Short mmCIF file of C-alpha atoms and ligand atoms in Angstrom, two decimals:
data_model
loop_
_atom_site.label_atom_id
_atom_site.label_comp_id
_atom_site.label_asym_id
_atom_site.label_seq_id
_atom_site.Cartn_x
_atom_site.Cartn_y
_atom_site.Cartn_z
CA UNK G 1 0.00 0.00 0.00
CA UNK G 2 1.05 3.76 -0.57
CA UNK G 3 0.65 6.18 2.12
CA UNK G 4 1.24 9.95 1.20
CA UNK G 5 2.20 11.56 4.27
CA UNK G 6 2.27 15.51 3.69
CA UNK G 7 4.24 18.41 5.87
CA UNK G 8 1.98 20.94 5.27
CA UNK G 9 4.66 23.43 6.31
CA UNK G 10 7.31 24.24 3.54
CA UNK G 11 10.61 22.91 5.02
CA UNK G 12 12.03 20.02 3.20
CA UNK G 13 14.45 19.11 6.13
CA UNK G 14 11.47 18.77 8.63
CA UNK G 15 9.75 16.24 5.55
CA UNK G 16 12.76 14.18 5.94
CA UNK G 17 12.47 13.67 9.81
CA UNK G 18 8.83 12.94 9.42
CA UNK G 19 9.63 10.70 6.20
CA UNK G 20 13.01 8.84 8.46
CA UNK G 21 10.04 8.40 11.58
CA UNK G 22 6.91 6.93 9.34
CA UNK G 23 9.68 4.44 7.04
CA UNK G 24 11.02 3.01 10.91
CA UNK G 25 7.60 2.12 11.53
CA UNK G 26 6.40 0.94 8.15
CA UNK G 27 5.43 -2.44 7.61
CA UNK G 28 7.06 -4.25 4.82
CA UNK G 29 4.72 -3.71 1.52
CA UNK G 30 4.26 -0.35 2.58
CA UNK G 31 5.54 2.63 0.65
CA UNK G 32 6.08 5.84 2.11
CA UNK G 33 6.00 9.03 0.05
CA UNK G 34 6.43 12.26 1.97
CA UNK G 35 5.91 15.23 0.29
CA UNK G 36 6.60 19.03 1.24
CA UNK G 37 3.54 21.32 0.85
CA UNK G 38 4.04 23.69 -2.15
CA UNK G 39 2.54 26.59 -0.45
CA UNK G 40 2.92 28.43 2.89
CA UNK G 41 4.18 28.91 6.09
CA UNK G 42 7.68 27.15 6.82
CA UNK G 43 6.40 26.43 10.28
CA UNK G 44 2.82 26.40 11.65
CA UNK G 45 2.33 28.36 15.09
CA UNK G 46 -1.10 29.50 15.27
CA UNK G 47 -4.26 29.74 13.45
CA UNK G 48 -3.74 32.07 10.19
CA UNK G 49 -0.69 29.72 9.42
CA UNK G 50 -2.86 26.55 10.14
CA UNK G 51 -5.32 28.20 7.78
CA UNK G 52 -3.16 29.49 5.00
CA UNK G 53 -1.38 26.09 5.18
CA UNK G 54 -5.03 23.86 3.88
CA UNK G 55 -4.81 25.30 0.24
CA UNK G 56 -1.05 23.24 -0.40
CA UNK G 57 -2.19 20.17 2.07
CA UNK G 58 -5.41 19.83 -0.42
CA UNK G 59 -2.92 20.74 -3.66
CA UNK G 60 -0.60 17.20 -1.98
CA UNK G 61 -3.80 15.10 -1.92
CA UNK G 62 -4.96 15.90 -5.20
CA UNK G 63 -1.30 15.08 -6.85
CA UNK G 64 -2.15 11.67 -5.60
CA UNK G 65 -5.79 11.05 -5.53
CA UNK G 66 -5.05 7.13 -5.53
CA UNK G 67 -2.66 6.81 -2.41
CA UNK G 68 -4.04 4.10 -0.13
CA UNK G 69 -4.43 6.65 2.83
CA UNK G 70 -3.10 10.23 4.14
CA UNK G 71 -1.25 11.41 7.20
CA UNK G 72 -1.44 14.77 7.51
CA UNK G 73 1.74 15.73 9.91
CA UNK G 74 1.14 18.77 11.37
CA UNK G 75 0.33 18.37 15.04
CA UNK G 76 -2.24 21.22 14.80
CA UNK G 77 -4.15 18.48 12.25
CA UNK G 78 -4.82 21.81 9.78
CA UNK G 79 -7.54 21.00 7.58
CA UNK G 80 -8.05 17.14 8.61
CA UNK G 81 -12.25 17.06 7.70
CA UNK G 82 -11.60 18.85 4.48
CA UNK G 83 -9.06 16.77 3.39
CA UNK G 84 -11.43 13.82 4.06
CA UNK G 85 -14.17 15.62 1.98
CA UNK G 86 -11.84 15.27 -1.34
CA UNK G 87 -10.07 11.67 -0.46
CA UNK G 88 -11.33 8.15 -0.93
CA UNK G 89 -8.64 6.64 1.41
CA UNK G 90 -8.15 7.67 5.37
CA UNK G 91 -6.94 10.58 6.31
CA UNK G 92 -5.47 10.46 9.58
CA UNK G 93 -3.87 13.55 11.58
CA UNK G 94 -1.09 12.79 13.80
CA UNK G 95 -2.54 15.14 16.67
CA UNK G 96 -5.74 12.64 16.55
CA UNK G 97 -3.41 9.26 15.95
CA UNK G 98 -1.24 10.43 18.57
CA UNK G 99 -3.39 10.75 21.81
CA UNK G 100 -5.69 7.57 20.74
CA UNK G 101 -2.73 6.07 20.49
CA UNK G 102 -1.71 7.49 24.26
CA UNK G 103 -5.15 6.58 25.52
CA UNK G 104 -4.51 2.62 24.87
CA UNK G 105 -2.12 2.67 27.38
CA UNK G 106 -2.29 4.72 30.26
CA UNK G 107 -5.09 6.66 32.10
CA UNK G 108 -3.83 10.06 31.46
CA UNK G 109 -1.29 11.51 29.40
CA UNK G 110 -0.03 14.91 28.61
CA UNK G 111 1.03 16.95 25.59
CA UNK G 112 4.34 18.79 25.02
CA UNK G 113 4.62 21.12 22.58
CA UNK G 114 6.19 23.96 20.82
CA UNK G 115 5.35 27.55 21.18
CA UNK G 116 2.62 28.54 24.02
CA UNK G 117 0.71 29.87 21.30
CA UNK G 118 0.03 26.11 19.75
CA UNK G 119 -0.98 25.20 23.39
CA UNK G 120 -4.77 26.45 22.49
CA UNK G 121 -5.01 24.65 19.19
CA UNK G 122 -3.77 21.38 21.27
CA UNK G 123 -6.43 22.13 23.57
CA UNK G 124 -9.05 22.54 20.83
CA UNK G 125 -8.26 19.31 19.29
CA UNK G 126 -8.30 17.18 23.18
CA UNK G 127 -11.89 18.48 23.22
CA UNK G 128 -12.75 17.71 19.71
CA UNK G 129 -11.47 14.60 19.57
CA UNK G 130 -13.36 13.74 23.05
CA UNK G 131 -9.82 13.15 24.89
CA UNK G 132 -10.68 15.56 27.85
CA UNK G 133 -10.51 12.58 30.05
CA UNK G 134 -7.83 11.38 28.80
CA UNK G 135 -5.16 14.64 28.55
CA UNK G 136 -4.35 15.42 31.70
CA UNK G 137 -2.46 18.46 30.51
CA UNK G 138 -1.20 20.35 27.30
CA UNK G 139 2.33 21.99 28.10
CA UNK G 140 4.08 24.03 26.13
CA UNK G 141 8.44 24.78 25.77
CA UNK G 142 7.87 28.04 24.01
CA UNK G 143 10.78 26.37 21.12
CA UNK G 144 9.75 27.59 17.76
CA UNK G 145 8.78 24.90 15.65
CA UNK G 146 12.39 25.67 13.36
CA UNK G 147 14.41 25.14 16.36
CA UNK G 148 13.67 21.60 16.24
CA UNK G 149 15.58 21.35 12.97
CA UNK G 150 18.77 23.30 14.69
CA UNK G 151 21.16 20.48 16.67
CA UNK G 152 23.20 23.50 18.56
CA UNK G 153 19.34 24.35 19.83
CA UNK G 154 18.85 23.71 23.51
CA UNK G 155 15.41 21.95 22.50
CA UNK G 156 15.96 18.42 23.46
CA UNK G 157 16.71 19.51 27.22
CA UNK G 158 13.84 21.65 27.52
CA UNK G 159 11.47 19.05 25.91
CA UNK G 160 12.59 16.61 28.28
CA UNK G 161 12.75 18.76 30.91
CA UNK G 162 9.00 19.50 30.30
CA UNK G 163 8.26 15.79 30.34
CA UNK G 164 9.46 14.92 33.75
CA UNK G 165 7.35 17.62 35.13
CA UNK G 166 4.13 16.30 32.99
CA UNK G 167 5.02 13.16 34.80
CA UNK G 168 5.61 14.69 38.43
CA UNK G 169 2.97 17.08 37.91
CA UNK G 170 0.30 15.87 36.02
CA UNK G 171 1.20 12.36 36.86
CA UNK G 172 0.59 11.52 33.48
CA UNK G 173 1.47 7.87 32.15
CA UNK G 174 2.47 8.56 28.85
CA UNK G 175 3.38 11.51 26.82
CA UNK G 176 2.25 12.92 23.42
CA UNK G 177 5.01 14.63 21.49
CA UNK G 178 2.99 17.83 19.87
CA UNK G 179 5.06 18.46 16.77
CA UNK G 180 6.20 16.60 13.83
CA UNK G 181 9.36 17.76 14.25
CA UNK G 182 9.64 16.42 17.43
CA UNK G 183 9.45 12.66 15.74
CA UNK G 184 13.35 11.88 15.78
CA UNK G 185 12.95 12.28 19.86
CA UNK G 186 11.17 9.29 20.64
CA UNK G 187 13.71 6.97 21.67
CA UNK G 188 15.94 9.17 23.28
CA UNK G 189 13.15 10.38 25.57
CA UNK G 190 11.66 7.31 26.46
CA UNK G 191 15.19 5.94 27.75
CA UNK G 192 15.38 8.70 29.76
CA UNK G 193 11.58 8.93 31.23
CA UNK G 194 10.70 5.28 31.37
CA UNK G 195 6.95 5.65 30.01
CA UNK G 196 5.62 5.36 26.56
CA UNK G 197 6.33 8.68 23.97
CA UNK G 198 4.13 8.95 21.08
CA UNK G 199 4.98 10.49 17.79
CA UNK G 200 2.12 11.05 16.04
CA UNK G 201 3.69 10.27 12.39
CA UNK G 202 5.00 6.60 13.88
CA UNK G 203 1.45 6.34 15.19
CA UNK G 204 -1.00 7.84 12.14
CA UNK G 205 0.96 5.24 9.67
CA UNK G 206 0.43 1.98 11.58
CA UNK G 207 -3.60 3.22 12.15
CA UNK G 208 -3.45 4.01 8.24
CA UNK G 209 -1.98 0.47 7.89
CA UNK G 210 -4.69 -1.19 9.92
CA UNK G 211 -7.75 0.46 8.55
CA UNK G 212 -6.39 -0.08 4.85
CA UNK G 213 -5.83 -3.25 5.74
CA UNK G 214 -9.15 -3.40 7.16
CA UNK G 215 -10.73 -2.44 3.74
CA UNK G 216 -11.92 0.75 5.12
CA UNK G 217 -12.27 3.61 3.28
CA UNK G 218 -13.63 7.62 4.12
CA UNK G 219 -17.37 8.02 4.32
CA UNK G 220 -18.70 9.35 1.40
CA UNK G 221 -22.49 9.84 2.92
CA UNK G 222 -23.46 12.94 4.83
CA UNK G 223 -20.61 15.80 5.63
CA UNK G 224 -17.89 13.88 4.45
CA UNK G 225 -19.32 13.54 1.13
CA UNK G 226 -17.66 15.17 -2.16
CA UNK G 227 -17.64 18.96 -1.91
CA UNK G 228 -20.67 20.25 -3.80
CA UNK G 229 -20.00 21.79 -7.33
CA UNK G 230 -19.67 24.87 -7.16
CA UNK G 231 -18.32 28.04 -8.49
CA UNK G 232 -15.15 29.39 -6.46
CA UNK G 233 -13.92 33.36 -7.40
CA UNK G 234 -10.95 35.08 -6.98
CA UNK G 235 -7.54 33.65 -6.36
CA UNK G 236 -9.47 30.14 -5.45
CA UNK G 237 -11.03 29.52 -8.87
CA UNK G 238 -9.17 27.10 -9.39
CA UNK G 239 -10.04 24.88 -6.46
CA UNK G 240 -13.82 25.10 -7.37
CA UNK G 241 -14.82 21.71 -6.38
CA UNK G 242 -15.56 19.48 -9.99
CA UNK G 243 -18.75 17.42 -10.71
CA UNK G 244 -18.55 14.18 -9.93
C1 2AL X 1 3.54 22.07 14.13
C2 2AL X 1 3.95 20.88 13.45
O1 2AL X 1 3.71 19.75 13.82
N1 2AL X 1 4.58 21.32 12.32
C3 2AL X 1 4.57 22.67 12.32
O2 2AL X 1 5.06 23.38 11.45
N2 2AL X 1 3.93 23.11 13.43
N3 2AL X 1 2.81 22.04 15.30
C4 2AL X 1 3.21 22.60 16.49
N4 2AL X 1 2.38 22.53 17.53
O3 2AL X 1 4.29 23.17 16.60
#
């Protein structure tokens, strides 16, 4: 199977962690293309870049409207029920992967993530998802999402620094790492704290995996249906949904 795994932010180096962290976890048979978005923000820290960053996430689905299934690995999951709207095969966000994932195998878990600014959107997604029993807390290291990508950066201490409190503090079993740039982390950290780290990338390939294998495929009754035809103006005319 072919899973298209897309960065919707526009730095190639941060594509090749994610890419490195979804091929470690990849079951033989499966082939992993990750792709850089074509348009946008090179990192995603609030909600105008989330939003400017759904026009090149859609643009990466539609250059491969056959893949098998989607991960879209941004931990803000930007655009996740729109993408599903346009694609046949699952679409999974590594946000929502991640802390199912964490639920399986503790009572409470907490998020660490990047600038306090992306602490809201985490928060958003806990209580969309339905996780508010299960996220004990959402922390965040104030490390802009670039820094990840810099080795001189003091990121890895302050991320694991932030973990051993969520553990202390929250008394959380497990911890969700909130960024996709955060995915090359996983084994270092869990050495160190002794409970389970999610990456959302590992985790949103082995669920696209199982529900391919599964034979399961997006709705395409009610919301999740095809976008209705439609004329689009302005700089979206092009992205006018087509009839189907
Ligand atoms: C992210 C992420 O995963 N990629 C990005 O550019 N921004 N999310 C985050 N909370 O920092």
């Amino acid at each position: 199977m072919r899973i298209r795994i897309i960065n919707p932010n526009t730095t190639p180096s941060m594509t090749e962690t994610i890419g490195a962290a979804a091929r470690a976890v990849a079951a033989p048979g499966t082939e992993i293309v990750a792709v850089t978005s074509g348009a946008g923000a090179v990192s995603i820290e609030g909600h105008y870049d989330e939003a400017m960053s759904i026009v090149g996430l859609i643009d990466a689905i539609n250059q491969d409207p056959k893949a098998d299934a989607y991960v879209i690995a941004c931990f803000g999951d930007p655009g996740l029920l729109a993408a599903r709207e346009i694609a046949l095969g699952p679409v999974l966000g590594i946000a929502e992967a991640a802390m199912h994932v964490a639920s399986f195998l503790a009572t409470g878990f907490s998020v660490v993530t990047t600038l306090e600014r992306t602490r809201v959107i985490a928060e958003h997604l806990v209580r969309n998802y339905g996780m508010e029993h299960h996220c004990r807390k959402v922390r965040a290291t104030n490390i802009p999402v670039l820094e990840l990508e810099n080795p001189a950066s003091e990121a890895r201490a302050l991320i694991l620094r932030e973990c051993e409190r969520a553990i202390s503090e929250d008394k959380s079993g497990a911890i969700v790492l909130g960024c996709a740039g955060m995915a090359d982390l996983v084994r270092h950290l869990e050495k160190k704290l002794g409970v389970p780290v999610i990456d959302g990338v590992a985790a949103a390939v082995k669920f696209a995996e199982a529900l391919v294998g599964l034979g399961l495929r997006t709705s395409k009754k009610g919301d999740l249906a095809y976008p209705l035809h439609k004329p689009y103006k302005g700089a979206l005319s092009a992205y006018a949904p087509p009839a189907r």
